[in-house]
Amino acid sequence: MASEADEGYEHLIDSVRFKLKGKIAVDQVLPQLHFLDQECKDRIKQKLTTDGDIAAADLLISAVIARPHTQGWFRAFIDALAHGGSELAADYLTEPPRPEEEAENDTCVELIRLLAPSLSDMKTTVVCGSCFSAELLTVDDKERILAVTNNEGNKRGAEELLKRIIRRRPPWFSQFLQVLRDAEEDKVYRELTGSGINEETPAPKQEPAQTEPAGEESPEAKETNGIQEIQEEVADLYLDPDLPQSEERSQPDGSASAAAGEASSPEEAEISLWDYQMEVAKPALEGKNIIVCLPTGSGKTRVAVYITKQHLECRKAEGKPGKVVILVNKVPLVEQHHSKEFTPYLKHLYKVERVSGDSQLKISFAKTVQRNDIIICTAQILENYLEIANSGVDEGVKLSDLSLMIIDECHHTQKGEAYNHIMMRYLKQKHKNIKLKKEQKETVPLPQILGLTASPGVGRATKLEKAKEHILRICANLDASQIMTRSLGDFKREPRKAIQTVEHRKQDPFGDVIKRIMHKIHLHAQLNPTGDLGTQVYEQWSVQKERQAAKEADQKVRVCAEYLRQYNNGLMLCNLLRMQDALSLLKNYHEEQNKKKSAPDEEQNIQITDTERFLFNLFKENEKKLADLAKNPEYENDSLSKLRTKILQEFSSRQQATGIIFTKTRHSAIALNQWIQENTKFDDIGIKPAYLIGGGDQSDVKPMTAAEQKDVLKKFSTGEVNLLVATTVAEEGLDIPACNFVIRYGHVTNEIAMIQSQGRGRAEDSTYTVVDVKNSGVAERECVNEHREDMMHKAIEKIKALSQQDYDKQITEYQLQAIMENRVRQNRQNKKVMKNESPSAMKFSCRHCNKQVCTGEEINIIGDMHRVNGTVEFKELFIQRENSTLQERLVDYETNGIIACKQCGQTWGSMMMFRGIELPCLHVKNFVVNINGKNISNCTKWGDIPVKFPAFDYNEYASRVVEFDSDDEETK
């Protein structure tokens, strides 16, 4: 058992771990740590080789504080730091610098790191010798720098020198400037000070310190003055000293490029890449198809901007037209890429436009492509216009119109995705071109392909070989000649990771009441569920049971299964959030069901069955008891308690905390945000929360518009919001500012999501925490994802180790396989279309009361999307209700209410106004469809039904309406 002194030392080291990591020279300190065994040292050396200094230093610190301890271990660690070129790290454990001294030193370190690419042109051997003479470098430092210089060149040697010199005690910066002055390194000196060696440095605005003679400055004062003028600029640009942000980097002249969105002239926004970015971009600059795989926040989009610029310049020089399209899979990304990346850097040179589903330009997309050099759009819009061009019905877009196609988040180039539909057209034409070339016929030009991703994932692979196959298939789908990765070494920042496990409640009377209600419903409907109550398995069972009962017209079981699903959601929410949130969910659901039984016209009686009455009364009988229990904090879940503690810890221990909490559903995101807002402790320490959810309409929770999402993200980036509660919409793609903590609360999906969400926490000393929730299994899934991530990296390395011949052979094989599979699917689809049933063979009945509603002959289609029934007979079967969440405005129609069964109140769809005509629009999920006597209850969209409805005849319908109105006036 550790002594109190040892525990104190452990806590001291761990509390400054994030500061020590960047200041320990692992290769020099490790040999001095005699209390570590050789196996442990070997692991740290391996980490140093593979992942760089920061990761190795972190592992070294963990090894030092690991128990059991030998006597005098802490003193030995201090000595090892002091004699291992890491005196500043030793100071943090003995005599920590004052905050102002630390801030000043950090600024100097950040400045060196920021300008490192521009400083590497120094005469490394000369500067190294001078630094050693000035005692800025140890013997080990000097030997290592000279070895690197001899073996890898002057530039790498300079990088090694800078990396080691920033670990020294202050005033190392002023001493280093003096070394540069003595060595006549005018260019490097100018980069760091803004003036040449023989030029007069501008006098500081503040008066000289009284302790110094007039007209003379101490070395410390010179150091402060040397960085004073650029300190504010550096603070704006340099958000992350270890990982260059995708936002900005320094220019060759040492000045900072204009940040996106700032009011600077376009000519100033020059693009400059870091060495690792230039390395991964190189094959694309040579015209090859590649995938760029770099971590979140490492500047993939900036690489794409640079490649775009070089591509268009090369095409122009060759006298060929250039056309670049950037494809994204989310609407907000269109505006993000346009305003933050491509416009600031390329608008002054080329015509840049963006088009998404929210844009009016989508109706003239073909013209937009013709008129612009760079087009940023959602993949589905391009796919739609490629299909239009293929069918010949209107002016579309062809792949041959494009010269470069950039695919963001390209790991989505798989079956069923819009990306893959586009690339399948590409692959078919590519292999046709091979045949045409053999026949000495003219080929069809195809664009160069550039894929961007932070993680290709491993799919469903459980073995390394299958993971390799998964990634190769993505490479094949993108026709990539290489997958380009780069170990970021010291630039890489890994957040500290922790998994918070929870204890099961000793008592859960609130959940017990809900379970008793569910058991009574089981008895009433004679149901025998599979899976424990309050689990995902139970939810799947209830969904299947509801569909089966609807198909069999068993109204009693169908309604009970629907209610059971809601109670199960309440149980799961009770494990995730507060009891009052679960109660609110159940109350809202029952209120909604009650509303369905009330008609706008009081004369209309809506049927209430005995089962519905039983279910209404059952909740009413238990509502007060649930409400009383929800007020007792003693019964709250441990997960919420862990989350509360973690949030308070993050905001209390940091000077400026910024974080994201990921949760599963929109409802839980909104409820968590409300819980944070209502907690006075959170407000006292300055927590300003907001929620961010998706824009789709699949959920019963009102979605966020693109404008609302943009507003929240803007507030988050400016600090008006410092805690974001988000669903998976914030996991990938969106430009979330660098955070210093990320929490996944009761929700873990796959390894791609894990990598993406970890990448959100890329500020210094960031943390990544998984908080477990009862019955969620997130702790186990996170461990599996870690294994999958490791397997993914190994699979990529195996792919990169393939000879180009073997790689190309496998890529071709997978491409031909994909084309054949697509052909089989297309043939099946064509056969299905050929077997389309006649609309007259279809009957639609209400999902709730089984009342027959209409036949397929009465349904027409508007715009290949909306199925309407405009018959007089159908109008007599439904009632209309207002629906505030359905106020959707589109080009030539609008939806302004819902329609519901007049007999039972079941929602059927919505009322839409189409060119001045009000029409009922049906949602197929609310009906049981009968095709030639066979009931189908699992249709969620109209595409699931093998029938082609006739187009809505506006003129014919409008004529009937006019005639009817005329007849009605004559009878008056």
XYZ file of N, CA, C and O in Angstrom, residues 20 97 137 213 337 372 589 607 671 937 951:
44
model
N 4.024 18.477 -18.331
C 5.269 17.712 -18.384
C 5.482 17.046 -19.734
O 6.614 16.945 -20.223
N 6.892 27.657 -12.027
C 6.994 29.070 -12.423
C 5.707 29.829 -12.091
O 4.645 29.230 -12.002
N 21.908 23.418 -25.063
C 21.769 22.018 -25.433
C 22.730 21.176 -24.604
O 23.830 21.639 -24.246
N 19.103 50.015 -15.772
C 19.618 51.334 -16.160
C 18.885 51.861 -17.374
O 18.450 51.093 -18.222
N -17.665 24.660 -46.002
C -16.531 24.597 -46.931
C -16.456 25.844 -47.807
O -15.366 26.321 -48.148
N -19.407 28.196 -63.309
C -18.436 28.321 -62.226
C -17.275 27.351 -62.384
O -17.400 26.317 -63.046
N -46.789 11.704 -24.464
C -47.317 10.666 -25.344
C -48.803 10.440 -25.076
O -49.611 10.362 -26.013
N -63.967 6.947 -32.109
C -64.062 5.677 -31.376
C -62.923 5.512 -30.367
O -61.769 5.757 -30.670
N -33.280 17.313 -23.425
C -33.513 17.158 -21.984
C -32.236 17.405 -21.174
O -32.284 18.028 -20.099
N -47.398 -4.659 -43.526
C -47.495 -3.660 -42.450
C -46.184 -2.955 -42.148
O -46.142 -2.094 -41.276
N -49.458 10.226 -62.491
C -49.159 11.601 -62.079
C -50.450 12.369 -61.846
O -51.480 12.118 -62.489
